[in-house]
JSON list of C-alpha atoms in Angstrom, two decimals:
[
{"chain": "A", "resi": 1, "resn": "MET", "atom": "CA", "xyz": [-8.24, -40.43, -10.89]},
{"chain": "A", "resi": 2, "resn": "ALA", "atom": "CA", "xyz": [-4.52, -40.89, -11.58]},
{"chain": "A", "resi": 3, "resn": "VAL", "atom": "CA", "xyz": [-3.11, -39.28, -14.70]},
{"chain": "A", "resi": 4, "resn": "ARG", "atom": "CA", "xyz": [-0.38, -41.10, -16.58]},
{"chain": "A", "resi": 5, "resn": "THR", "atom": "CA", "xyz": [2.22, -39.02, -18.29]},
{"chain": "A", "resi": 6, "resn": "LEU", "atom": "CA", "xyz": [3.28, -39.82, -21.83]},
{"chain": "A", "resi": 7, "resn": "ALA", "atom": "CA", "xyz": [6.76, -40.72, -20.58]},
{"chain": "A", "resi": 8, "resn": "ALA", "atom": "CA", "xyz": [5.36, -43.23, -18.09]},
{"chain": "A", "resi": 9, "resn": "GLN", "atom": "CA", "xyz": [3.09, -44.97, -20.59]},
{"chain": "A", "resi": 10, "resn": "PRO", "atom": "CA", "xyz": [5.76, -46.41, -22.92]},
{"chain": "A", "resi": 11, "resn": "ALA", "atom": "CA", "xyz": [7.80, -47.62, -19.94]},
{"chain": "A", "resi": 12, "resn": "GLY", "atom": "CA", "xyz": [4.74, -49.42, -18.59]},
{"chain": "A", "resi": 13, "resn": "ASP", "atom": "CA", "xyz": [3.96, -50.80, -22.04]},
{"chain": "A", "resi": 14, "resn": "ALA", "atom": "CA", "xyz": [7.51, -52.12, -22.29]},
{"chain": "A", "resi": 15, "resn": "GLY", "atom": "CA", "xyz": [6.98, -54.01, -19.05]},
{"chain": "A", "resi": 16, "resn": "LEU", "atom": "CA", "xyz": [3.78, -55.58, -20.38]},
{"chain": "A", "resi": 17, "resn": "LEU", "atom": "CA", "xyz": [5.49, -56.57, -23.62]},
{"chain": "A", "resi": 18, "resn": "ALA", "atom": "CA", "xyz": [8.43, -58.08, -21.73]},
{"chain": "A", "resi": 19, "resn": "ALA", "atom": "CA", "xyz": [6.05, -60.08, -19.53]},
{"chain": "A", "resi": 20, "resn": "TYR", "atom": "CA", "xyz": [4.22, -61.33, -22.63]},
{"chain": "A", "resi": 21, "resn": "LEU", "atom": "CA", "xyz": [7.52, -62.37, -24.25]},
{"chain": "A", "resi": 22, "resn": "ASP", "atom": "CA", "xyz": [8.68, -64.05, -21.04]},
{"chain": "A", "resi": 23, "resn": "ARG", "atom": "CA", "xyz": [5.60, -66.21, -21.16]},
{"chain": "A", "resi": 24, "resn": "TYR", "atom": "CA", "xyz": [5.12, -66.94, -24.85]},
{"chain": "A", "resi": 25, "resn": "LEU", "atom": "CA", "xyz": [8.70, -67.26, -26.06]},
{"chain": "A", "resi": 26, "resn": "ARG", "atom": "CA", "xyz": [8.86, -70.33, -23.85]},
{"chain": "A", "resi": 27, "resn": "ARG", "atom": "CA", "xyz": [6.14, -71.87, -26.04]},
{"chain": "A", "resi": 28, "resn": "PRO", "atom": "CA", "xyz": [7.49, -72.44, -29.55]},
{"chain": "A", "resi": 29, "resn": "ASP", "atom": "CA", "xyz": [4.36, -74.47, -30.28]},
{"chain": "A", "resi": 30, "resn": "LEU", "atom": "CA", "xyz": [2.25, -71.32, -30.02]},
{"chain": "A", "resi": 31, "resn": "ALA", "atom": "CA", "xyz": [2.35, -68.78, -32.82]},
{"chain": "A", "resi": 32, "resn": "TYR", "atom": "CA", "xyz": [0.61, -65.74, -31.45]},
{"chain": "A", "resi": 33, "resn": "ASP", "atom": "CA", "xyz": [2.06, -62.23, -31.61]},
{"chain": "A", "resi": 34, "resn": "GLN", "atom": "CA", "xyz": [5.63, -62.86, -30.49]},
{"chain": "A", "resi": 35, "resn": "THR", "atom": "CA", "xyz": [7.16, -61.16, -33.52]},
{"chain": "A", "resi": 36, "resn": "VAL", "atom": "CA", "xyz": [4.90, -58.11, -33.17]},
{"chain": "A", "resi": 37, "resn": "ALA", "atom": "CA", "xyz": [5.58, -57.87, -29.44]},
{"chain": "A", "resi": 38, "resn": "MET", "atom": "CA", "xyz": [9.35, -58.04, -30.01]},
{"chain": "A", "resi": 39, "resn": "GLY", "atom": "CA", "xyz": [9.16, -55.35, -32.67]},
{"chain": "A", "resi": 40, "resn": "ALA", "atom": "CA", "xyz": [7.10, -53.12, -30.39]},
{"chain": "A", "resi": 41, "resn": "LEU", "atom": "CA", "xyz": [9.51, -53.65, -27.48]},
{"chain": "A", "resi": 42, "resn": "LEU", "atom": "CA", "xyz": [12.50, -52.80, -29.69]},
{"chain": "A", "resi": 43, "resn": "TYR", "atom": "CA", "xyz": [10.70, -49.66, -30.89]},
{"chain": "A", "resi": 44, "resn": "ILE", "atom": "CA", "xyz": [9.99, -48.54, -27.32]},
{"chain": "A", "resi": 45, "resn": "ASP", "atom": "CA", "xyz": [13.59, -49.31, -26.31]},
{"chain": "A", "resi": 46, "resn": "LEU", "atom": "CA", "xyz": [14.85, -47.21, -29.20]},
{"chain": "A", "resi": 47, "resn": "ASN", "atom": "CA", "xyz": [12.64, -44.24, -28.31]},
{"chain": "A", "resi": 48, "resn": "LEU", "atom": "CA", "xyz": [13.24, -44.40, -24.55]},
{"chain": "A", "resi": 49, "resn": "ARG", "atom": "CA", "xyz": [16.91, -45.33, -24.90]},
{"chain": "A", "resi": 50, "resn": "ALA", "atom": "CA", "xyz": [16.07, -48.38, -22.79]},
{"chain": "A", "resi": 51, "resn": "ASP", "atom": "CA", "xyz": [17.31, -51.95, -23.04]},
{"chain": "A", "resi": 52, "resn": "GLN", "atom": "CA", "xyz": [14.45, -54.25, -22.06]},
{"chain": "A", "resi": 53, "resn": "ALA", "atom": "CA", "xyz": [14.63, -56.36, -25.23]},
{"chain": "A", "resi": 54, "resn": "ALA", "atom": "CA", "xyz": [18.33, -57.16, -24.83]},
{"chain": "A", "resi": 55, "resn": "ARG", "atom": "CA", "xyz": [17.83, -60.06, -22.44]},
{"chain": "A", "resi": 56, "resn": "PHE", "atom": "CA", "xyz": [15.66, -61.83, -25.03]},
{"chain": "A", "resi": 57, "resn": "LEU", "atom": "CA", "xyz": [18.16, -61.27, -27.84]},
{"chain": "A", "resi": 58, "resn": "VAL", "atom": "CA", "xyz": [21.36, -62.66, -26.30]},
{"chain": "A", "resi": 59, "resn": "PRO", "atom": "CA", "xyz": [22.84, -65.66, -28.13]},
{"chain": "A", "resi": 60, "resn": "GLY", "atom": "CA", "xyz": [20.95, -68.72, -26.95]},
{"chain": "A", "resi": 61, "resn": "GLY", "atom": "CA", "xyz": [18.30, -66.51, -25.36]},
{"chain": "A", "resi": 62, "resn": "LEU", "atom": "CA", "xyz": [14.54, -66.93, -25.47]},
{"chain": "A", "resi": 63, "resn": "TRP", "atom": "CA", "xyz": [14.16, -65.22, -28.85]},
{"chain": "A", "resi": 64, "resn": "GLN", "atom": "CA", "xyz": [16.70, -67.54, -30.53]},
{"chain": "A", "resi": 65, "resn": "GLN", "atom": "CA", "xyz": [15.23, -70.58, -28.80]},
{"chain": "A", "resi": 66, "resn": "TRP", "atom": "CA", "xyz": [11.73, -69.66, -29.94]},
{"chain": "A", "resi": 67, "resn": "LEU", "atom": "CA", "xyz": [12.82, -69.06, -33.54]},
{"chain": "A", "resi": 68, "resn": "GLU", "atom": "CA", "xyz": [14.67, -72.37, -33.66]},
{"chain": "A", "resi": 69, "resn": "GLY", "atom": "CA", "xyz": [11.90, -74.33, -31.97]},
{"chain": "A", "resi": 70, "resn": "ALA", "atom": "CA", "xyz": [8.91, -72.85, -33.76]},
{"chain": "A", "resi": 71, "resn": "SER", "atom": "CA", "xyz": [8.13, -74.93, -36.84]},
{"chain": "A", "resi": 72, "resn": "HIS", "atom": "CA", "xyz": [6.15, -72.05, -38.32]},
{"chain": "A", "resi": 73, "resn": "MET", "atom": "CA", "xyz": [9.32, -69.89, -38.29]},
{"chain": "A", "resi": 74, "resn": "GLN", "atom": "CA", "xyz": [11.53, -72.41, -40.11]},
{"chain": "A", "resi": 75, "resn": "LEU", "atom": "CA", "xyz": [12.95, -71.50, -43.50]},
{"chain": "A", "resi": 76, "resn": "THR", "atom": "CA", "xyz": [11.83, -73.79, -46.25]},
{"chain": "A", "resi": 77, "resn": "THR", "atom": "CA", "xyz": [13.40, -74.02, -49.67]},
{"chain": "A", "resi": 78, "resn": "ALA", "atom": "CA", "xyz": [10.72, -76.14, -51.28]},
{"chain": "A", "resi": 79, "resn": "LEU", "atom": "CA", "xyz": [7.80, -74.44, -52.92]},
{"chain": "A", "resi": 80, "resn": "SER", "atom": "CA", "xyz": [4.38, -75.51, -51.78]},
{"chain": "A", "resi": 81, "resn": "PRO", "atom": "CA", "xyz": [2.24, -77.19, -54.41]},
{"chain": "A", "resi": 82, "resn": "THR", "atom": "CA", "xyz": [-0.52, -74.95, -55.69]}
]
């Protein structure tokens, strides 16, 4: 049985999160866990001094495209009727 070290686990987790974001940031019609995955990836990057989230966060990148294209992420100024 292979034993994973604590240092290897976050790096592997970062890869899984990046793969998830690669897939689901291309789908602004789907509101799953993109925000949670991005937050987790940024947290891992911070702790490992890595930079896996950067490619999603460039101007015009997948993160910006998803935020702009996802109707559930749009700012509204009108209050919903109760």
